[in-house]
XYZ file of C-alpha atoms in Angstrom:
586
model
C -10.277 -85.112 31.155
C -13.331 -85.780 33.398
C -14.288 -83.248 35.942
C -16.000 -85.485 38.353
C -12.987 -87.421 38.970
C -11.773 -84.522 41.007
C -14.661 -85.664 43.118
C -13.641 -89.356 42.772
C -10.159 -88.379 43.778
C -10.985 -86.401 46.396
C -9.455 -88.793 49.429
C -5.825 -88.767 47.384
C -5.920 -84.989 47.726
C -7.011 -84.723 51.110
C -4.075 -87.179 52.215
C -1.476 -85.680 49.774
C -2.346 -82.385 51.737
C -2.234 -84.140 55.465
C 1.130 -86.009 54.501
C -0.732 -89.459 54.938
C 0.994 -91.655 52.728
C -0.209 -94.893 54.298
C -4.156 -94.086 52.961
C -2.979 -92.987 49.621
C -0.424 -95.846 49.196
C -3.638 -98.505 49.520
C -5.713 -96.940 46.761
C -2.182 -96.789 44.976
C -1.876 -100.345 45.246
C -5.186 -100.852 43.697
C -5.360 -98.224 41.007
C -1.530 -97.776 39.543
C -2.994 -95.320 37.159
C -4.057 -92.759 39.726
C -0.223 -92.378 40.697
C -0.161 -89.228 38.307
C -4.332 -88.794 38.040
C -5.599 -85.455 37.708
C -7.038 -84.706 41.128
C -8.479 -81.353 40.369
C -10.013 -79.749 38.039
C -6.648 -77.314 36.853
C -4.976 -81.185 36.172
C -2.814 -81.307 39.269
C -1.493 -84.531 40.415
C -0.965 -85.932 44.193
C 2.657 -84.988 43.450
C 1.711 -81.217 42.574
C -0.738 -81.128 45.674
C 2.191 -82.541 48.193
C 4.706 -80.572 46.991
C 2.752 -77.179 47.084
C 2.022 -77.730 50.478
C 5.921 -77.391 51.443
C 5.239 -79.367 54.801
C 4.439 -83.435 53.308
C 7.503 -84.303 52.708
C 7.551 -87.992 53.531
C 4.299 -87.910 51.065
C 6.458 -86.744 48.241
C 9.708 -88.988 48.911
C 7.621 -92.116 48.741
C 5.659 -90.788 45.888
C 8.440 -90.143 43.910
C 9.950 -93.301 44.830
C 7.029 -95.414 43.419
C 7.278 -93.163 40.357
C 10.692 -93.680 39.820
C 9.894 -97.594 40.036
C 7.165 -97.334 37.027
C 7.632 -94.943 34.930
C 9.966 -91.669 35.593
C 8.917 -89.506 32.954
C 5.541 -89.249 35.209
C 7.758 -86.839 37.460
C 7.353 -84.130 34.491
C 3.316 -84.355 34.486
C 2.066 -80.681 33.783
C -1.126 -79.355 35.684
C -3.436 -77.047 33.038
C -1.124 -73.970 33.550
C 1.900 -76.227 32.234
C 4.024 -76.313 36.049
C 5.562 -79.322 36.580
C 6.036 -80.145 40.381
C 9.647 -78.309 40.505
C 7.220 -75.403 39.119
C 5.021 -75.756 42.267
C 7.849 -76.515 44.789
C 9.533 -73.153 43.417
C 6.124 -71.383 43.701
C 6.192 -72.094 47.749
C 9.922 -71.896 48.082
C 10.066 -75.944 48.950
C 13.581 -76.495 48.487
C 13.887 -79.611 50.427
C 11.667 -81.063 47.498
C 13.239 -79.106 44.947
C 16.470 -80.834 45.915
C 14.589 -84.460 45.677
C 12.865 -83.811 42.157
C 16.522 -82.523 40.398
C 18.633 -85.348 42.264
C 16.186 -87.698 40.091
C 15.351 -85.635 37.056
C 17.848 -82.799 36.273
C 16.450 -81.430 33.423
C 13.509 -80.976 34.938
C 14.736 -77.157 35.618
C 15.103 -76.235 32.346
C 11.042 -77.209 31.430
C 8.985 -73.998 31.041
C 5.250 -73.738 31.608
C 2.658 -72.117 29.155
C 3.942 -68.849 29.990
C 7.609 -69.571 29.035
C 8.369 -69.494 32.741
C 11.082 -72.464 33.862
C 11.012 -73.112 37.926
C 13.753 -70.783 38.451
C 11.760 -67.738 37.700
C 8.666 -68.466 39.538
C 11.253 -68.520 42.606
C 12.129 -64.979 41.683
C 8.735 -64.071 40.671
C 7.459 -65.024 44.084
C 10.227 -63.972 46.290
C 11.605 -67.485 47.301
C 15.053 -66.842 48.259
C 16.361 -69.877 49.224
C 14.831 -72.035 46.238
C 15.926 -69.050 43.881
C 19.773 -69.865 45.105
C 19.516 -73.588 44.780
C 17.691 -73.251 41.490
C 19.983 -71.021 39.870
C 22.874 -73.390 40.729
C 21.230 -76.362 38.939
C 19.319 -74.316 35.812
C 21.806 -74.446 32.783
C 22.536 -71.832 30.665
C 21.353 -73.954 27.406
C 18.404 -73.422 25.281
C 15.234 -75.123 26.800
C 11.732 -76.012 25.581
C 11.189 -73.005 24.106
C 14.835 -72.557 22.224
C 16.089 -69.690 24.649
C 18.615 -69.807 27.441
C 16.791 -68.718 30.823
C 20.098 -66.120 30.995
C 19.870 -64.724 27.727
C 17.219 -62.208 25.843
C 13.819 -61.552 27.172
C 13.482 -64.606 29.539
C 17.191 -63.142 31.183
C 15.749 -60.020 31.588
C 12.608 -61.262 32.787
C 14.404 -62.913 35.559
C 16.598 -60.285 36.622
C 13.760 -57.655 37.197
C 11.759 -60.210 39.001
C 14.781 -60.934 41.151
C 14.879 -56.826 41.333
C 11.212 -56.581 42.571
C 11.654 -58.989 45.022
C 14.353 -57.268 46.324
C 16.945 -59.366 46.137
C 20.010 -57.160 45.225
C 22.516 -60.294 46.291
C 21.053 -62.316 43.379
C 20.586 -59.494 40.819
C 24.391 -58.701 41.346
C 25.182 -62.830 40.960
C 23.481 -62.498 38.059
C 25.132 -59.258 36.379
C 28.635 -60.778 37.287
C 27.937 -64.263 35.619
C 25.817 -63.097 32.699
C 26.559 -59.123 32.168
C 24.265 -58.917 28.644
C 21.673 -58.867 31.428
C 21.937 -55.479 31.919
C 21.362 -54.410 28.113
C 18.694 -56.275 27.375
C 14.649 -55.603 27.809
C 12.182 -57.721 29.438
C 8.850 -58.449 28.019
C 7.495 -55.325 29.666
C 10.351 -53.207 27.294
C 12.232 -52.907 30.618
C 15.667 -52.855 31.468
C 16.882 -53.807 34.809
C 18.085 -50.661 35.654
C 14.836 -49.254 34.654
C 13.128 -51.740 37.383
C 15.802 -50.895 40.018
C 14.615 -46.989 39.233
C 11.076 -47.572 40.790
C 12.334 -49.506 43.778
C 12.771 -46.604 46.541
C 13.051 -48.855 49.379
C 16.411 -50.579 47.733
C 17.956 -46.950 48.329
C 18.618 -44.422 51.612
C 16.443 -42.473 50.254
C 13.676 -44.423 50.008
C 13.558 -45.724 53.255
C 13.048 -43.206 56.123
C 14.338 -43.421 59.507
C 13.541 -42.116 63.224
C 16.129 -40.243 64.628
C 17.755 -43.462 67.085
C 17.360 -45.501 64.108
C 19.373 -43.305 61.915
C 22.234 -43.082 64.901
C 22.040 -47.252 64.737
C 21.890 -47.435 61.195
C 25.034 -45.121 61.021
C 26.942 -47.198 63.574
C 26.288 -50.513 62.732
C 29.022 -51.843 60.435
C 28.281 -53.826 57.133
C 30.661 -55.390 54.842
C 30.205 -57.489 51.656
C 34.172 -58.425 51.655
C 35.826 -61.369 53.391
C 39.155 -59.312 54.255
C 40.669 -59.871 57.933
C 39.445 -56.173 58.401
C 36.011 -57.156 57.267
C 35.670 -60.071 59.374
C 36.390 -58.116 62.372
C 33.655 -55.961 61.598
C 31.586 -58.643 60.768
C 32.185 -60.398 64.319
C 31.290 -57.079 65.827
C 28.055 -56.640 63.799
C 27.071 -60.319 64.904
C 27.821 -59.289 68.632
C 25.552 -55.911 68.166
C 22.501 -58.199 66.580
C 23.085 -60.854 69.364
C 22.783 -58.233 72.368
C 19.928 -56.153 70.597
C 18.148 -58.200 68.627
C 15.670 -54.836 67.587
C 18.782 -53.750 65.322
C 18.254 -56.673 63.051
C 15.732 -55.068 60.553
C 18.046 -51.669 60.643
C 21.366 -53.929 59.669
C 19.171 -56.220 57.123
C 18.302 -52.201 55.454
C 22.022 -51.017 55.411
C 23.273 -54.441 53.706
C 20.470 -53.972 51.370
C 21.636 -50.409 50.561
C 25.344 -51.581 50.492
C 23.829 -54.244 47.970
C 21.757 -51.786 45.872
C 24.811 -49.385 45.466
C 27.401 -52.207 44.079
C 24.857 -53.497 41.956
C 24.154 -50.180 40.310
C 27.979 -49.233 39.997
C 28.263 -52.704 38.126
C 25.521 -52.190 36.033
C 26.796 -48.893 35.012
C 29.698 -50.077 34.406
C 28.977 -52.696 32.105
C 26.634 -50.465 30.184
C 30.109 -47.973 29.272
C 32.171 -51.136 28.680
C 29.476 -51.721 26.011
C 31.399 -48.580 23.916
C 28.020 -47.929 22.385
C 26.806 -44.163 23.040
C 22.928 -45.701 21.959
C 23.083 -48.319 24.452
C 24.368 -45.810 27.021
C 21.693 -43.355 26.231
C 18.570 -45.884 26.326
C 19.637 -47.628 29.241
C 21.095 -44.795 31.192
C 18.435 -42.210 30.570
C 15.415 -44.327 30.880
C 16.703 -45.321 34.064
C 17.381 -41.696 35.193
C 13.864 -40.487 33.603
C 12.327 -43.089 36.068
C 14.601 -42.163 39.083
C 13.646 -38.778 38.964
C 9.854 -39.547 39.284
C 10.952 -41.269 42.403
C 13.089 -39.168 43.981
C 16.314 -41.529 43.851
C 18.957 -39.121 43.565
C 21.549 -41.815 44.525
C 20.815 -43.869 41.318
C 20.793 -40.603 39.397
C 24.252 -39.545 40.954
C 25.896 -42.877 39.637
C 24.460 -42.243 36.381
C 25.603 -38.788 35.893
C 29.143 -39.703 36.862
C 29.115 -42.483 34.829
C 27.925 -40.601 31.873
C 27.846 -36.946 32.490
C 25.959 -36.410 29.030
C 22.826 -37.908 29.920
C 21.582 -34.910 32.061
C 20.484 -33.872 28.598
C 18.148 -37.033 28.223
C 14.800 -36.053 27.113
C 11.608 -37.227 28.953
C 8.780 -35.873 27.153
C 9.989 -33.033 26.545
C 11.890 -32.559 29.727
C 15.894 -32.910 30.574
C 16.649 -34.405 33.997
C 16.558 -30.603 35.442
C 13.568 -29.506 34.198
C 12.188 -33.332 35.090
C 13.419 -32.476 39.127
C 11.292 -29.257 39.071
C 8.370 -30.653 36.930
C 8.108 -33.636 39.991
C 9.319 -31.427 42.653
C 12.318 -33.650 43.503
C 14.732 -30.698 45.452
C 16.976 -33.625 46.293
C 17.575 -34.407 42.454
C 16.994 -30.651 41.834
C 20.484 -29.892 44.004
C 22.420 -32.687 42.693
C 22.532 -32.286 38.823
C 22.791 -28.686 39.968
C 26.468 -29.266 41.610
C 27.332 -32.141 39.889
C 27.175 -30.710 36.266
C 28.942 -27.594 34.596
C 25.461 -26.940 33.097
C 24.125 -24.128 35.398
C 21.645 -22.919 32.987
C 17.970 -23.458 33.062
C 17.237 -24.082 29.295
C 14.040 -24.459 27.651
C 13.043 -27.136 25.532
C 9.885 -28.186 23.376
C 7.626 -29.763 25.982
C 3.894 -29.912 24.842
C 3.010 -26.396 26.623
C 5.505 -24.528 25.447
C 6.662 -24.016 29.141
C 9.980 -22.743 30.424
C 11.471 -23.497 33.473
C 9.723 -20.851 35.425
C 6.669 -22.146 34.052
C 7.433 -25.470 34.760
C 7.898 -24.269 38.515
C 4.861 -22.350 38.379
C 1.979 -25.556 37.618
C 0.905 -27.627 41.076
C 3.151 -30.276 42.505
C 2.198 -34.256 41.816
C -0.224 -34.572 44.726
C 2.241 -37.250 45.738
C 4.733 -35.046 46.759
C 2.309 -32.025 47.606
C 1.218 -34.540 50.248
C 4.578 -34.441 51.814
C 3.832 -31.904 52.883
C 1.156 -31.514 56.072
C -1.664 -28.547 55.521
C -3.023 -26.792 52.879
C -1.064 -23.157 54.014
C 2.341 -25.268 54.360
C 1.813 -26.706 51.067
C 0.946 -23.432 49.946
C 4.594 -22.081 51.060
C 6.346 -25.354 49.889
C 5.144 -24.230 46.053
C 6.380 -20.465 46.595
C 9.754 -21.614 47.725
C 10.276 -23.851 44.276
C 9.011 -20.989 42.223
C 10.869 -18.150 43.990
C 14.116 -20.921 43.848
C 13.536 -21.131 40.331
C 12.911 -17.408 39.434
C 16.532 -16.613 41.149
C 18.140 -18.427 38.455
C 16.319 -18.007 35.180
C 17.218 -15.439 32.433
C 15.468 -12.291 33.397
C 13.414 -13.227 29.546
C 11.824 -16.099 31.191
C 10.141 -14.219 34.258
C 7.357 -12.715 31.633
C 7.819 -15.129 28.799
C 4.574 -16.531 27.028
C 4.376 -20.251 26.550
C 1.873 -21.738 24.025
C -1.022 -20.459 25.930
C 0.140 -17.071 26.297
C 0.583 -17.324 29.781
C 3.380 -15.967 31.931
C 4.954 -18.055 34.683
C 3.242 -15.958 37.276
C -0.079 -16.211 35.916
C 0.073 -19.871 35.258
C 1.005 -20.231 39.194
C -2.033 -17.985 40.481
C -4.676 -20.304 38.389
C -2.735 -23.315 39.358
C -2.629 -23.001 42.818
C -6.118 -21.268 43.046
C -7.680 -24.405 44.729
C -5.034 -24.845 47.214
C -4.735 -20.665 48.214
C -8.557 -20.885 49.330
C -7.942 -24.717 51.104
C -4.917 -22.866 52.962
C -7.171 -19.962 53.832
C -9.553 -22.161 55.156
C -7.136 -23.940 57.323
C -5.669 -20.853 58.403
C -8.984 -19.285 59.389
C -10.341 -22.416 61.078
C -7.421 -22.990 62.922
C -7.030 -19.440 64.320
C -10.957 -19.191 64.601
C -10.816 -22.138 67.369
C -7.562 -21.010 68.900
C -8.666 -17.382 69.791
C -11.335 -18.896 71.445
C -9.375 -20.721 73.913
C -6.578 -17.955 73.948
C -9.574 -15.833 75.413
C -10.754 -18.155 77.543
C -7.188 -17.513 79.180
C -7.116 -14.077 79.107
C -10.227 -13.852 81.023
C -9.314 -16.464 83.782
C -6.066 -15.196 84.286
C -6.892 -11.475 84.622
C -9.834 -12.205 87.196
C -7.060 -14.648 89.219
C -5.151 -11.621 89.488
C -7.249 -9.051 91.447
C -8.744 -12.804 93.520
C -5.090 -13.472 94.896
C -5.093 -16.578 96.976
C -5.877 -16.337 100.922
C -7.590 -12.610 99.971
C -5.995 -9.755 101.285
C -5.243 -8.527 105.032
C -6.432 -5.127 106.459
C -3.963 -2.947 104.653
C -5.229 -4.479 101.161
C -1.830 -6.948 100.881
C -2.041 -10.242 100.073
C -2.038 -12.297 103.064
C 0.649 -14.905 101.412
C 2.950 -12.187 100.013
C 6.280 -13.394 101.701
C 5.688 -16.855 100.625
C 7.771 -18.139 97.448
C 4.899 -20.129 96.431
C 2.861 -16.786 96.018
C 5.531 -15.477 93.853
C 4.953 -18.623 91.392
C 1.681 -17.948 91.124
C 1.859 -14.293 90.515
C 5.078 -14.782 87.616
C 3.035 -17.623 86.147
C -0.278 -15.730 86.201
C 1.029 -12.705 84.750
C 2.902 -14.795 82.066
C -0.106 -16.680 81.372
C -2.078 -13.052 80.657
C 0.960 -12.020 78.209
C 1.119 -15.013 76.356
C -2.696 -15.657 75.634
C -3.227 -11.833 75.096
C -0.063 -12.404 72.608
C -1.584 -15.333 70.703
C -5.212 -13.679 71.038
C -3.951 -10.858 68.930
C -1.500 -13.091 66.453
C -4.759 -14.942 65.376
C -6.801 -11.875 64.882
C -4.049 -10.847 62.518
C -4.261 -14.216 60.731
C -7.977 -13.889 60.509
C -7.821 -10.120 59.239
C -4.929 -10.968 56.599
C -5.571 -10.526 52.978
C -4.706 -14.061 51.947
C -2.627 -12.982 49.027
C 0.042 -15.891 47.414
C 2.777 -13.910 48.660
C 1.244 -13.723 52.380
C 1.881 -17.921 52.673
C 5.413 -17.397 51.961
C 6.343 -15.901 55.171
C 3.521 -13.987 57.021
C 1.214 -16.020 57.750
C 3.611 -18.867 58.852
C 5.441 -16.772 61.021
C 2.198 -15.257 62.533
C 1.042 -18.779 63.138
C 3.812 -20.178 64.659
C 4.078 -16.940 67.688
C 0.140 -17.748 68.005
C 0.871 -21.332 68.989
C 3.651 -20.867 71.056
C 2.194 -18.373 72.753
C -1.127 -20.465 73.348
C 1.137 -23.102 74.234
C 3.008 -21.238 77.208
C -0.545 -19.366 78.426
C -1.597 -22.874 79.183
C 1.410 -23.979 80.611
C 1.805 -20.823 82.831
C -1.835 -21.058 84.012
C -1.771 -24.536 84.907
C 1.417 -23.800 87.195
C -0.810 -21.054 88.540
C -3.627 -23.397 89.536
C -1.271 -25.563 91.246
C 0.388 -23.026 93.170
C -2.592 -21.761 94.219
C -3.858 -25.128 95.280
C -0.395 -25.665 97.401
C -0.894 -22.115 98.771
C -4.167 -22.881 100.530
C -3.833 -26.528 101.640
C -0.525 -26.291 102.816
C -1.021 -26.587 106.281
C -3.562 -29.040 106.057
C -2.996 -31.511 103.190
C 0.143 -30.393 101.963
C 0.752 -33.952 100.108
C -2.235 -33.230 97.673
C 0.348 -30.672 95.973
C 2.183 -33.655 94.055
C -0.540 -35.179 92.726
C -2.365 -31.633 91.352
C 0.673 -30.880 89.316
C 0.869 -34.204 87.538
C -2.709 -33.736 86.517
C -2.682 -30.163 85.624
C 0.434 -31.431 83.382
C -1.959 -33.398 81.377
C -3.822 -30.595 79.433
C -0.397 -29.032 78.528
C 1.033 -32.491 77.387
C -1.869 -33.113 75.055
C -1.516 -29.616 73.648
C 1.973 -30.178 73.113
C 1.598 -33.895 71.348
C -1.287 -32.269 69.279
C 0.025 -28.980 67.793
C 3.972 -29.339 68.497
C 4.510 -31.438 65.223
C 2.743 -28.662 63.763
C 4.712 -25.740 65.365
C 8.376 -27.948 64.520
C 7.079 -28.042 60.912
C 6.225 -24.638 60.732
C 9.346 -23.245 62.282
C 11.626 -25.592 59.934
C 9.849 -24.690 56.656
C 10.219 -21.368 57.475
C 13.487 -20.653 59.445
C 14.920 -23.978 58.670
C 17.820 -24.755 56.394
C 16.635 -24.691 53.006
C 15.503 -27.451 51.091
C 17.630 -25.926 48.209
C 21.399 -26.667 48.698
C 23.073 -25.852 45.777
C 26.910 -25.431 45.393
C 27.816 -22.752 43.229
């Protein structure tokens, strides 16, 4: 190709982009050879460009008519990458022109590009659902140009893994039912469909975090895949909800996706077992489970273990499922495997460092899991919770056993968490130091306010507003502010003077921080109430209306403090006193 042709053919390129058939028709009348001319440096023809815009439908219709009148083989002209016009339609999701192309040349759907991809596979790769469904109907299950079927071998496995990567579980379920062999076949990356599914957290409930109100909607909105009369009624109800509350559509689609994923998962596991081969089951289910534990997808693990219980002993780098749950700090998987199997033992395996289960729990969590907990102090607490939980269940011999580095579990824990311990200490001290200053200021103010009561005293030394209900509110709130601020200062001082040993982060330090934060918040709220009561007392006879705006403004700092510190307080309470993350059933 003469690359200067790309410049000379620029008018054709622009006309194809703009759906301007009138201009380009004149050019074709004079130069019919340009009908399939390579008008870009990538050997793309006017038909490729027009279809790639997904809007030049008039242009596409006209040029296809002209091609059919001259030489129908030009429909199959390829770009530098080996893509036909149908490949371009698949990439951009141009279903309208894809139908037109296939109606003129049905076998064009079997053609592959230089990468061995059919248009069907490109539609899956680029996530074009509508086009993908159409091409599934017209792409035949027979050998193509490369001698293989698009639905068999590595090509078929590529198709289903690309479909799963795009999140199209309904399409994947269709493929699995039509071509069951795809479940056990591996793609060009050496992965099975089940293994790829184990990496897609967003397709499972555990990988789709929801807010409280979203949980309620998720639980209440009906989603059914069946078409019985009962399910049709539920479907009608769902459509009604979506009509009156469009904001629920995203949650509805999420729940539908989760249900489709579970159905797909059960179907694939069933097909694996039907093969009747222990080697196939061990390979397909084992690789999926070892991948799922890293991502915390306990739903997938539950179905796989229910299908083939022995899979809990599948080893990945010397770690079987239970130990992998400890290694990757996946408490839901840990709980699930513990209660699902009869193997309630922490057996050692031949891993690279010779670690027993307690050594594994002693090592620092993977960073992504560590970051799910906010603050170095709470991260240290979570690490201790894991260590102590495993320690409760291992054989006594394991507690002082040495690994290949001649280290006990406790020594491994100390060495691995040295930096985290220092970060936790710094975080605690910084928080306590800054909060102590605030608490001390509150103590000073409310202590002085108690002896300079609003309105002054009478000749007997009694406050003038002693019989006023607002004055009583002032006295009570001032006293609460003094007691609470003093308590918070003492607690923060106790944190500052702590020895900061590992065990302190498990209970003592979080408890002190909780008491200190609650006391500080209470003292600030009481101080603002005392301030508002003072103004109300002094101005009640002249401008009594001032009490309302003053009260509103006084609530601003308390609200800000609550917004900034309340999430931390909740996490502290939940992590220390809330239900354990380990919910095993013996």
